Structures are given as C-alpha cells and as structure tokens.
JSON list of C-alpha atoms in Angstrom, two decimals:
[
{"chain": "H", "resi": 1122, "resn": "PRO", "atom": "CA", "xyz": [16.64, 56.06, 43.52]},
{"chain": "H", "resi": 1123, "resn": "PRO", "atom": "CA", "xyz": [12.93, 55.56, 44.04]},
{"chain": "H", "resi": 1124, "resn": "ALA", "atom": "CA", "xyz": [11.92, 52.60, 46.12]},
{"chain": "H", "resi": 1125, "resn": "LEU", "atom": "CA", "xyz": [10.35, 49.67, 44.31]},
{"chain": "H", "resi": 1126, "resn": "THR", "atom": "CA", "xyz": [6.99, 48.72, 45.52]},
{"chain": "H", "resi": 1127, "resn": "PRO", "atom": "CA", "xyz": [5.88, 45.15, 45.08]},
{"chain": "H", "resi": 1128, "resn": "PHE", "atom": "CA", "xyz": [3.13, 44.54, 42.48]},
{"chain": "H", "resi": 1129, "resn": "ARG", "atom": "CA", "xyz": [0.11, 43.03, 44.14]},
{"chain": "H", "resi": 1130, "resn": "GLY", "atom": "CA", "xyz": [-2.06, 42.51, 41.00]},
{"chain": "H", "resi": 1131, "resn": "ARG", "atom": "CA", "xyz": [-2.39, 39.51, 38.75]},
{"chain": "H", "resi": 1132, "resn": "PHE", "atom": "CA", "xyz": [-0.48, 38.98, 35.59]},
{"chain": "H", "resi": 1133, "resn": "SER", "atom": "CA", "xyz": [-2.62, 37.56, 32.89]},
{"chain": "H", "resi": 1134, "resn": "SER", "atom": "CA", "xyz": [-2.42, 37.28, 29.15]},
{"chain": "H", "resi": 1135, "resn": "PRO", "atom": "CA", "xyz": [-5.35, 38.06, 26.98]},
{"chain": "H", "resi": 1136, "resn": "PRO", "atom": "CA", "xyz": [-7.13, 34.93, 25.78]},
{"chain": "H", "resi": 1137, "resn": "PRO", "atom": "CA", "xyz": [-6.08, 33.76, 22.35]},
{"chain": "H", "resi": 1138, "resn": "PRO", "atom": "CA", "xyz": [-8.42, 34.74, 19.58]},
{"chain": "H", "resi": 1139, "resn": "PRO", "atom": "CA", "xyz": [-10.96, 32.01, 18.85]},
{"chain": "H", "resi": 1140, "resn": "VAL", "atom": "CA", "xyz": [-9.89, 29.63, 16.12]},
{"chain": "H", "resi": 1141, "resn": "SER", "atom": "CA", "xyz": [-12.68, 28.67, 13.82]},
{"chain": "H", "resi": 1142, "resn": "ALA", "atom": "CA", "xyz": [-12.17, 25.35, 12.11]},
{"chain": "H", "resi": 1143, "resn": "HIS", "atom": "CA", "xyz": [-12.10, 25.44, 8.35]},
{"chain": "H", "resi": 1144, "resn": "ALA", "atom": "CA", "xyz": [-14.95, 23.46, 6.86]},
{"chain": "H", "resi": 1145, "resn": "THR", "atom": "CA", "xyz": [-13.96, 20.23, 5.15]},
{"chain": "H", "resi": 1146, "resn": "SER", "atom": "CA", "xyz": [-15.66, 17.88, 2.76]},
{"chain": "H", "resi": 1147, "resn": "ILE", "atom": "CA", "xyz": [-14.82, 14.31, 1.90]},
{"chain": "H", "resi": 1148, "resn": "SER", "atom": "CA", "xyz": [-15.52, 12.24, -1.18]},
{"chain": "H", "resi": 1149, "resn": "LEU", "atom": "CA", "xyz": [-14.95, 8.50, -1.46]},
{"chain": "H", "resi": 1150, "resn": "GLY", "atom": "CA", "xyz": [-14.19, 6.30, -4.43]},
{"chain": "H", "resi": 1151, "resn": "SER", "atom": "CA", "xyz": [-12.99, 2.74, -5.00]},
{"chain": "H", "resi": 1152, "resn": "SER", "atom": "CA", "xyz": [-10.67, 1.08, -7.44]},
{"chain": "H", "resi": 1153, "resn": "PRO", "atom": "CA", "xyz": [-11.79, -0.93, -9.23]},
{"chain": "H", "resi": 1154, "resn": "SER", "atom": "CA", "xyz": [-15.20, 0.72, -9.26]},
{"chain": "H", "resi": 1155, "resn": "SER", "atom": "CA", "xyz": [-16.96, -2.65, -9.69]},
{"chain": "H", "resi": 1156, "resn": "PRO", "atom": "CA", "xyz": [-14.95, -5.09, -7.55]},
{"chain": "H", "resi": 1157, "resn": "VAL", "atom": "CA", "xyz": [-15.27, -8.87, -7.64]},
{"chain": "H", "resi": 1158, "resn": "TYR", "atom": "CA", "xyz": [-15.08, -11.08, -4.54]},
{"chain": "H", "resi": 1159, "resn": "GLY", "atom": "CA", "xyz": [-11.44, -11.87, -3.74]},
{"chain": "H", "resi": 1160, "resn": "GLN", "atom": "CA", "xyz": [-10.10, -9.00, -5.85]},
{"chain": "H", "resi": 1161, "resn": "THR", "atom": "CA", "xyz": [-7.89, -6.38, -4.20]},
{"chain": "H", "resi": 1162, "resn": "THR", "atom": "CA", "xyz": [-9.97, -3.24, -3.75]},
{"chain": "H", "resi": 1163, "resn": "THR", "atom": "CA", "xyz": [-8.64, 0.17, -2.71]},
{"chain": "H", "resi": 1164, "resn": "VAL", "atom": "CA", "xyz": [-10.83, 2.91, -1.27]},
{"chain": "H", "resi": 1165, "resn": "ARG", "atom": "CA", "xyz": [-9.68, 6.52, -1.59]},
{"chain": "H", "resi": 1166, "resn": "ALA", "atom": "CA", "xyz": [-10.94, 9.42, 0.50]},
{"chain": "H", "resi": 1167, "resn": "THR", "atom": "CA", "xyz": [-10.27, 12.90, -0.85]},
{"chain": "H", "resi": 1168, "resn": "VAL", "atom": "CA", "xyz": [-10.57, 15.56, 1.85]},
{"chain": "H", "resi": 1169, "resn": "THR", "atom": "CA", "xyz": [-10.90, 19.14, 0.62]},
{"chain": "H", "resi": 1170, "resn": "SER", "atom": "CA", "xyz": [-10.57, 22.40, 2.52]},
{"chain": "H", "resi": 1171, "resn": "SER", "atom": "CA", "xyz": [-8.45, 25.52, 2.55]},
{"chain": "H", "resi": 1172, "resn": "GLY", "atom": "CA", "xyz": [-4.88, 25.10, 3.76]},
{"chain": "H", "resi": 1173, "resn": "SER", "atom": "CA", "xyz": [-2.97, 21.92, 4.38]},
{"chain": "H", "resi": 1174, "resn": "MET", "atom": "CA", "xyz": [-4.51, 19.27, 6.58]},
{"chain": "H", "resi": 1175, "resn": "LEU", "atom": "CA", "xyz": [-3.33, 16.63, 8.98]},
{"chain": "H", "resi": 1176, "resn": "GLY", "atom": "CA", "xyz": [-5.39, 13.88, 10.52]},
{"chain": "H", "resi": 1177, "resn": "ILE", "atom": "CA", "xyz": [-6.76, 10.48, 9.64]},
{"chain": "H", "resi": 1178, "resn": "VAL", "atom": "CA", "xyz": [-9.74, 8.96, 7.90]},
{"chain": "H", "resi": 1179, "resn": "THR", "atom": "CA", "xyz": [-11.45, 6.07, 9.64]},
{"chain": "H", "resi": 1180, "resn": "PHE", "atom": "CA", "xyz": [-13.31, 3.70, 7.33]},
{"chain": "H", "resi": 1181, "resn": "THR", "atom": "CA", "xyz": [-16.25, 1.73, 8.72]},
{"chain": "H", "resi": 1182, "resn": "GLU", "atom": "CA", "xyz": [-19.04, -0.50, 7.49]},
{"chain": "H", "resi": 1183, "resn": "GLY", "atom": "CA", "xyz": [-21.94, -0.09, 9.86]},
{"chain": "H", "resi": 1184, "resn": "VAL", "atom": "CA", "xyz": [-20.34, -0.22, 13.31]},
{"chain": "H", "resi": 1185, "resn": "THR", "atom": "CA", "xyz": [-17.40, -2.36, 12.18]},
{"chain": "H", "resi": 1186, "resn": "ALA", "atom": "CA", "xyz": [-14.05, -0.63, 11.66]},
{"chain": "H", "resi": 1187, "resn": "VAL", "atom": "CA", "xyz": [-12.57, -1.56, 8.29]},
{"chain": "H", "resi": 1188, "resn": "GLY", "atom": "CA", "xyz": [-9.33, 0.45, 8.58]},
{"chain": "H", "resi": 1189, "resn": "VAL", "atom": "CA", "xyz": [-7.62, 3.76, 9.24]},
{"chain": "H", "resi": 1190, "resn": "ALA", "atom": "CA", "xyz": [-5.42, 5.78, 6.87]},
{"chain": "H", "resi": 1191, "resn": "PRO", "atom": "CA", "xyz": [-3.49, 9.06, 7.32]},
{"chain": "H", "resi": 1192, "resn": "VAL", "atom": "CA", "xyz": [-4.37, 12.07, 5.18]},
{"chain": "H", "resi": 1193, "resn": "VAL", "atom": "CA", "xyz": [-1.40, 12.90, 2.95]},
{"chain": "H", "resi": 1194, "resn": "GLY", "atom": "CA", "xyz": [-1.80, 15.74, 0.49]},
{"chain": "H", "resi": 1195, "resn": "GLY", "atom": "CA", "xyz": [-5.55, 15.71, 1.11]},
{"chain": "H", "resi": 1196, "resn": "VAL", "atom": "CA", "xyz": [-5.92, 12.00, 0.31]},
{"chain": "H", "resi": 1197, "resn": "ALA", "atom": "CA", "xyz": [-6.26, 8.89, 2.50]},
{"chain": "H", "resi": 1198, "resn": "THR", "atom": "CA", "xyz": [-5.95, 5.50, 0.78]},
{"chain": "H", "resi": 1199, "resn": "LEU", "atom": "CA", "xyz": [-6.76, 2.07, 2.22]},
{"chain": "H", "resi": 1200, "resn": "VAL", "atom": "CA", "xyz": [-6.61, -1.43, 0.74]},
{"chain": "H", "resi": 1201, "resn": "LEU", "atom": "CA", "xyz": [-9.83, -3.05, 1.93]},
{"chain": "H", "resi": 1202, "resn": "PRO", "atom": "CA", "xyz": [-9.97, -6.41, 3.62]},
{"chain": "H", "resi": 1203, "resn": "VAL", "atom": "CA", "xyz": [-11.98, -8.96, 1.63]},
{"chain": "H", "resi": 1204, "resn": "LEU", "atom": "CA", "xyz": [-15.66, -8.07, 1.84]},
{"chain": "H", "resi": 1205, "resn": "GLY", "atom": "CA", "xyz": [-18.32, -10.67, 1.11]},
{"chain": "H", "resi": 1206, "resn": "ALA", "atom": "CA", "xyz": [-20.20, -10.63, -2.17]},
{"chain": "H", "resi": 1207, "resn": "GLY", "atom": "CA", "xyz": [-23.18, -8.29, -2.06]},
{"chain": "H", "resi": 1208, "resn": "SER", "atom": "CA", "xyz": [-23.97, -4.66, -1.21]},
{"chain": "H", "resi": 1209, "resn": "HIS", "atom": "CA", "xyz": [-21.95, -2.70, 1.34]},
{"chain": "H", "resi": 1210, "resn": "THR", "atom": "CA", "xyz": [-21.95, 0.93, 2.45]},
{"chain": "H", "resi": 1211, "resn": "LEU", "atom": "CA", "xyz": [-18.57, 2.26, 3.56]},
{"chain": "H", "resi": 1212, "resn": "ARG", "atom": "CA", "xyz": [-18.29, 5.41, 5.65]},
{"chain": "H", "resi": 1213, "resn": "GLY", "atom": "CA", "xyz": [-15.16, 7.55, 5.70]},
{"chain": "H", "resi": 1214, "resn": "THR", "atom": "CA", "xyz": [-14.80, 9.95, 8.64]},
{"chain": "H", "resi": 1215, "resn": "TYR", "atom": "CA", "xyz": [-12.08, 12.62, 8.58]},
{"chain": "H", "resi": 1216, "resn": "SER", "atom": "CA", "xyz": [-10.91, 13.30, 12.15]},
{"chain": "H", "resi": 1217, "resn": "GLY", "atom": "CA", "xyz": [-10.16, 16.97, 11.64]},
{"chain": "H", "resi": 1218, "resn": "ASP", "atom": "CA", "xyz": [-7.12, 18.74, 13.10]},
{"chain": "H", "resi": 1219, "resn": "ALA", "atom": "CA", "xyz": [-6.37, 21.95, 15.00]},
{"chain": "H", "resi": 1220, "resn": "THR", "atom": "CA", "xyz": [-7.74, 24.13, 12.20]},
{"chain": "H", "resi": 1221, "resn": "HIS", "atom": "CA", "xyz": [-9.96, 21.81, 10.12]},
{"chain": "H", "resi": 1222, "resn": "GLY", "atom": "CA", "xyz": [-13.34, 20.39, 11.05]},
{"chain": "H", "resi": 1223, "resn": "VAL", "atom": "CA", "xyz": [-14.59, 16.82, 10.97]},
{"chain": "H", "resi": 1224, "resn": "SER", "atom": "CA", "xyz": [-16.41, 15.54, 7.90]},
{"chain": "H", "resi": 1225, "resn": "LEU", "atom": "CA", "xyz": [-17.80, 12.26, 6.66]},
{"chain": "H", "resi": 1226, "resn": "GLY", "atom": "CA", "xyz": [-18.81, 10.67, 3.41]},
{"chain": "H", "resi": 1227, "resn": "PHE", "atom": "CA", "xyz": [-20.40, 7.44, 2.21]},
{"chain": "H", "resi": 1228, "resn": "LEU", "atom": "CA", "xyz": [-19.58, 5.03, -0.58]},
{"chain": "H", "resi": 1229, "resn": "PRO", "atom": "CA", "xyz": [-21.94, 2.27, -1.72]},
{"chain": "H", "resi": 1230, "resn": "VAL", "atom": "CA", "xyz": [-19.89, -0.71, -2.95]},
{"chain": "H", "resi": 1231, "resn": "THR", "atom": "CA", "xyz": [-21.30, -3.83, -4.59]},
{"chain": "H", "resi": 1232, "resn": "ILE", "atom": "CA", "xyz": [-18.95, -6.80, -4.53]},
{"chain": "H", "resi": 1233, "resn": "ALA", "atom": "CA", "xyz": [-19.79, -9.18, -7.39]},
{"chain": "H", "resi": 1234, "resn": "LYS", "atom": "CA", "xyz": [-19.52, -12.93, -7.00]},
{"chain": "H", "resi": 1235, "resn": "ALA", "atom": "CA", "xyz": [-16.27, -14.33, -8.36]},
{"chain": "H", "resi": 1236, "resn": "PRO", "atom": "CA", "xyz": [-16.58, -16.15, -11.67]},
{"chain": "H", "resi": 1237, "resn": "THR", "atom": "CA", "xyz": [-15.93, -19.87, -11.48]},
{"chain": "H", "resi": 1238, "resn": "GLN", "atom": "CA", "xyz": [-14.90, -22.61, -13.85]},
{"chain": "H", "resi": 1239, "resn": "VAL", "atom": "CA", "xyz": [-16.08, -26.19, -13.59]},
{"chain": "H", "resi": 1240, "resn": "ALA", "atom": "CA", "xyz": [-14.09, -29.12, -14.98]},
{"chain": "H", "resi": 1241, "resn": "VAL", "atom": "CA", "xyz": [-15.69, -32.58, -15.11]},
{"chain": "H", "resi": 1242, "resn": "SER", "atom": "CA", "xyz": [-13.80, -35.75, -15.89]},
{"chain": "H", "resi": 1243, "resn": "THR", "atom": "CA", "xyz": [-14.80, -39.42, -15.86]},
{"chain": "H", "resi": 1244, "resn": "SER", "atom": "CA", "xyz": [-12.93, -42.51, -14.72]},
{"chain": "H", "resi": 1245, "resn": "VAL", "atom": "CA", "xyz": [-14.07, -44.43, -17.79]},
{"chain": "H", "resi": 1246, "resn": "ASN", "atom": "CA", "xyz": [-14.44, -42.87, -21.21]},
{"chain": "H", "resi": 1247, "resn": "PRO", "atom": "CA", "xyz": [-16.28, -44.09, -23.16]},
{"chain": "H", "resi": 1248, "resn": "SER", "atom": "CA", "xyz": [-18.54, -45.90, -20.76]},
{"chain": "H", "resi": 1249, "resn": "ARG", "atom": "CA", "xyz": [-21.12, -48.59, -21.40]},
{"chain": "H", "resi": 1250, "resn": "TYR", "atom": "CA", "xyz": [-24.70, -48.62, -20.24]},
{"chain": "H", "resi": 1251, "resn": "GLY", "atom": "CA", "xyz": [-24.93, -50.30, -16.85]},
{"chain": "H", "resi": 1252, "resn": "SER", "atom": "CA", "xyz": [-21.25, -49.91, -15.98]},
{"chain": "H", "resi": 1253, "resn": "SER", "atom": "CA", "xyz": [-19.94, -47.93, -13.01]},
{"chain": "H", "resi": 1254, "resn": "VAL", "atom": "CA", "xyz": [-18.57, -44.51, -13.82]},
{"chain": "H", "resi": 1255, "resn": "GLY", "atom": "CA", "xyz": [-16.66, -42.26, -11.47]},
{"chain": "H", "resi": 1256, "resn": "LEU", "atom": "CA", "xyz": [-16.92, -38.53, -12.01]},
{"chain": "H", "resi": 1257, "resn": "SER", "atom": "CA", "xyz": [-14.53, -35.89, -10.73]},
{"chain": "H", "resi": 1258, "resn": "ILE", "atom": "CA", "xyz": [-15.71, -32.28, -10.55]},
{"chain": "H", "resi": 1259, "resn": "VAL", "atom": "CA", "xyz": [-13.24, -29.47, -9.90]},
{"chain": "H", "resi": 1260, "resn": "VAL", "atom": "CA", "xyz": [-14.55, -25.95, -9.29]},
{"chain": "H", "resi": 1261, "resn": "THR", "atom": "CA", "xyz": [-12.03, -23.10, -9.36]},
{"chain": "H", "resi": 1262, "resn": "SER", "atom": "CA", "xyz": [-12.35, -19.35, -8.97]},
{"chain": "H", "resi": 1263, "resn": "ALA", "atom": "CA", "xyz": [-10.85, -16.79, -11.31]},
{"chain": "H", "resi": 1264, "resn": "THR", "atom": "CA", "xyz": [-9.78, -14.68, -8.30]},
{"chain": "H", "resi": 1265, "resn": "GLY", "atom": "CA", "xyz": [-7.99, -17.50, -6.49]},
{"chain": "H", "resi": 1266, "resn": "THR", "atom": "CA", "xyz": [-10.57, -17.77, -3.71]},
{"chain": "H", "resi": 1267, "resn": "THR", "atom": "CA", "xyz": [-11.90, -21.16, -2.63]},
{"chain": "H", "resi": 1268, "resn": "PRO", "atom": "CA", "xyz": [-15.44, -21.73, -3.90]},
{"chain": "H", "resi": 1269, "resn": "THR", "atom": "CA", "xyz": [-17.90, -23.33, -1.51]},
{"chain": "H", "resi": 1270, "resn": "ALA", "atom": "CA", "xyz": [-21.07, -24.89, -2.76]},
{"chain": "H", "resi": 1271, "resn": "VAL", "atom": "CA", "xyz": [-23.01, -28.10, -2.96]},
{"chain": "H", "resi": 1272, "resn": "VAL", "atom": "CA", "xyz": [-23.23, -29.93, -6.27]},
{"chain": "H", "resi": 1273, "resn": "PRO", "atom": "CA", "xyz": [-26.47, -31.89, -6.60]},
{"chain": "H", "resi": 1274, "resn": "ARG", "atom": "CA", "xyz": [-26.20, -35.44, -7.91]},
{"chain": "H", "resi": 1275, "resn": "TYR", "atom": "CA", "xyz": [-28.83, -36.90, -10.14]},
{"chain": "H", "resi": 1276, "resn": "GLY", "atom": "CA", "xyz": [-29.23, -40.45, -11.23]},
{"chain": "H", "resi": 1277, "resn": "ASN", "atom": "CA", "xyz": [-31.63, -43.32, -11.33]},
{"chain": "H", "resi": 1278, "resn": "PRO", "atom": "CA", "xyz": [-32.67, -43.94, -7.70]},
{"chain": "H", "resi": 1279, "resn": "THR", "atom": "CA", "xyz": [-33.15, -47.66, -8.41]},
{"chain": "H", "resi": 1280, "resn": "HIS", "atom": "CA", "xyz": [-29.43, -48.02, -9.08]},
{"chain": "H", "resi": 1281, "resn": "ARG", "atom": "CA", "xyz": [-26.67, -48.28, -6.51]},
{"chain": "H", "resi": 1282, "resn": "GLY", "atom": "CA", "xyz": [-24.69, -45.19, -5.60]},
{"chain": "H", "resi": 1283, "resn": "SER", "atom": "CA", "xyz": [-25.28, -42.09, -3.60]},
{"chain": "H", "resi": 1284, "resn": "HIS", "atom": "CA", "xyz": [-27.54, -39.35, -4.90]},
{"chain": "H", "resi": 1285, "resn": "ALA", "atom": "CA", "xyz": [-26.88, -36.96, -2.03]},
{"chain": "H", "resi": 1286, "resn": "PRO", "atom": "CA", "xyz": [-25.31, -33.54, -2.74]},
{"chain": "H", "resi": 1287, "resn": "VAL", "atom": "CA", "xyz": [-21.51, -33.38, -2.70]},
{"chain": "H", "resi": 1288, "resn": "PRO", "atom": "CA", "xyz": [-19.79, -30.43, -0.97]},
{"chain": "H", "resi": 1289, "resn": "VAL", "atom": "CA", "xyz": [-17.26, -28.66, -3.19]},
{"chain": "H", "resi": 1290, "resn": "ARG", "atom": "CA", "xyz": [-13.78, -28.38, -1.76]},
{"chain": "H", "resi": 1291, "resn": "PRO", "atom": "CA", "xyz": [-10.52, -27.07, -3.19]},
{"chain": "H", "resi": 1292, "resn": "THR", "atom": "CA", "xyz": [-9.81, -30.66, -4.29]},
{"chain": "H", "resi": 1293, "resn": "PRO", "atom": "CA", "xyz": [-11.94, -32.63, -6.76]},
{"chain": "H", "resi": 1294, "resn": "ALA", "atom": "CA", "xyz": [-15.40, -33.64, -5.54]},
{"chain": "H", "resi": 1295, "resn": "PRO", "atom": "CA", "xyz": [-15.76, -37.33, -6.39]},
{"chain": "H", "resi": 1296, "resn": "TYR", "atom": "CA", "xyz": [-18.96, -38.82, -7.67]},
{"chain": "H", "resi": 1297, "resn": "ALA", "atom": "CA", "xyz": [-19.64, -42.50, -7.32]},
{"chain": "H", "resi": 1298, "resn": "LEU", "atom": "CA", "xyz": [-22.56, -43.32, -9.56]},
{"chain": "H", "resi": 1299, "resn": "ALA", "atom": "CA", "xyz": [-23.10, -46.99, -10.17]},
{"chain": "H", "resi": 1300, "resn": "PRO", "atom": "CA", "xyz": [-25.91, -49.04, -11.65]}
]
C-alpha cells in the first residue's frame, strides 16, 4: 500500500454567503383611538416583511421606555401605563432578527382629560339670610381616577368664614361660609 503523507495545509470552509436582512416596516395604532385619562389604552405595532419574524418592539416616549412586547404573528401589543392628559408621541422600534432588519414608527396620541361630576350639598336647606351654611362638594371622575383641583370660594368678605380656595380630595371638600 502507498504510504500516507501528512497534510500540511489548512482546512477551511468557504465563508457563508452573505445574508441580507429583509426590509421591515412598522405601523402603530391605539385602542381606543381617542383615549381619556385613566382609561386603559392598548398600542398595537404591526410589523410587515416577507417571511415570519421574531423579535420585540420597544415602545418609548421621548427617551423614556414605556414597555416592550414580543412580535407574534407580525404584531406586538402593549397595554400602556397611564399617560398624563395632553399630547404624546410614542415610538415603536422593531429589534429585527437574524433575517429581518430594524424599523421604527411613530404614533401621536392625545389623552383627553377625564370628565368629572360635581355634587354640592348643604348642611341646612332651606337656609335663611344671615345664617351659617355648610357646603359639601364632591368631585368624581368617570374613569375612576382621583381628581385634583382647587375650588375657589366666593362670599361676602365682610362676613366670617374662610374665602380661601379649598383643595379637592377624594372625600368631600367642606365649605364653612358664615355671616
């Protein structure tokens, strides 16, 4: 048999062919589309591309992280934490995966102020001119949040009693107006 000579070269595999990431796009929407302060709001990111995708969508407002959701069937869904009333711009960033590129989208959201109800009751009804009357004011929110405000008090400054504003709390705000 012929003698075996040792191989003195290098074994190497050819480099894998370059993988180009599939382009992705992301669109954002919220439900409800016109949320009210204190209302549960869900944001949905729909990521589109060819093939099935893995990865996550990170939701931010400015530089503040709002939440992270996995992409399942091309969709990432997140229940938002309570955002203050006013205008917000949410950004959804898809992380990409081994074969899909990164993409981002924006969603302007305006959170409306929660509607409130005000109930006023008196300690004496009917009252007579010159007599002391206690008022109780209860402010409640339709969304179950606790309203905060200051209720101005008006009265005749020559009479006894406080005319300073009263802070609204979850319990009745008492008025003490006296002649």
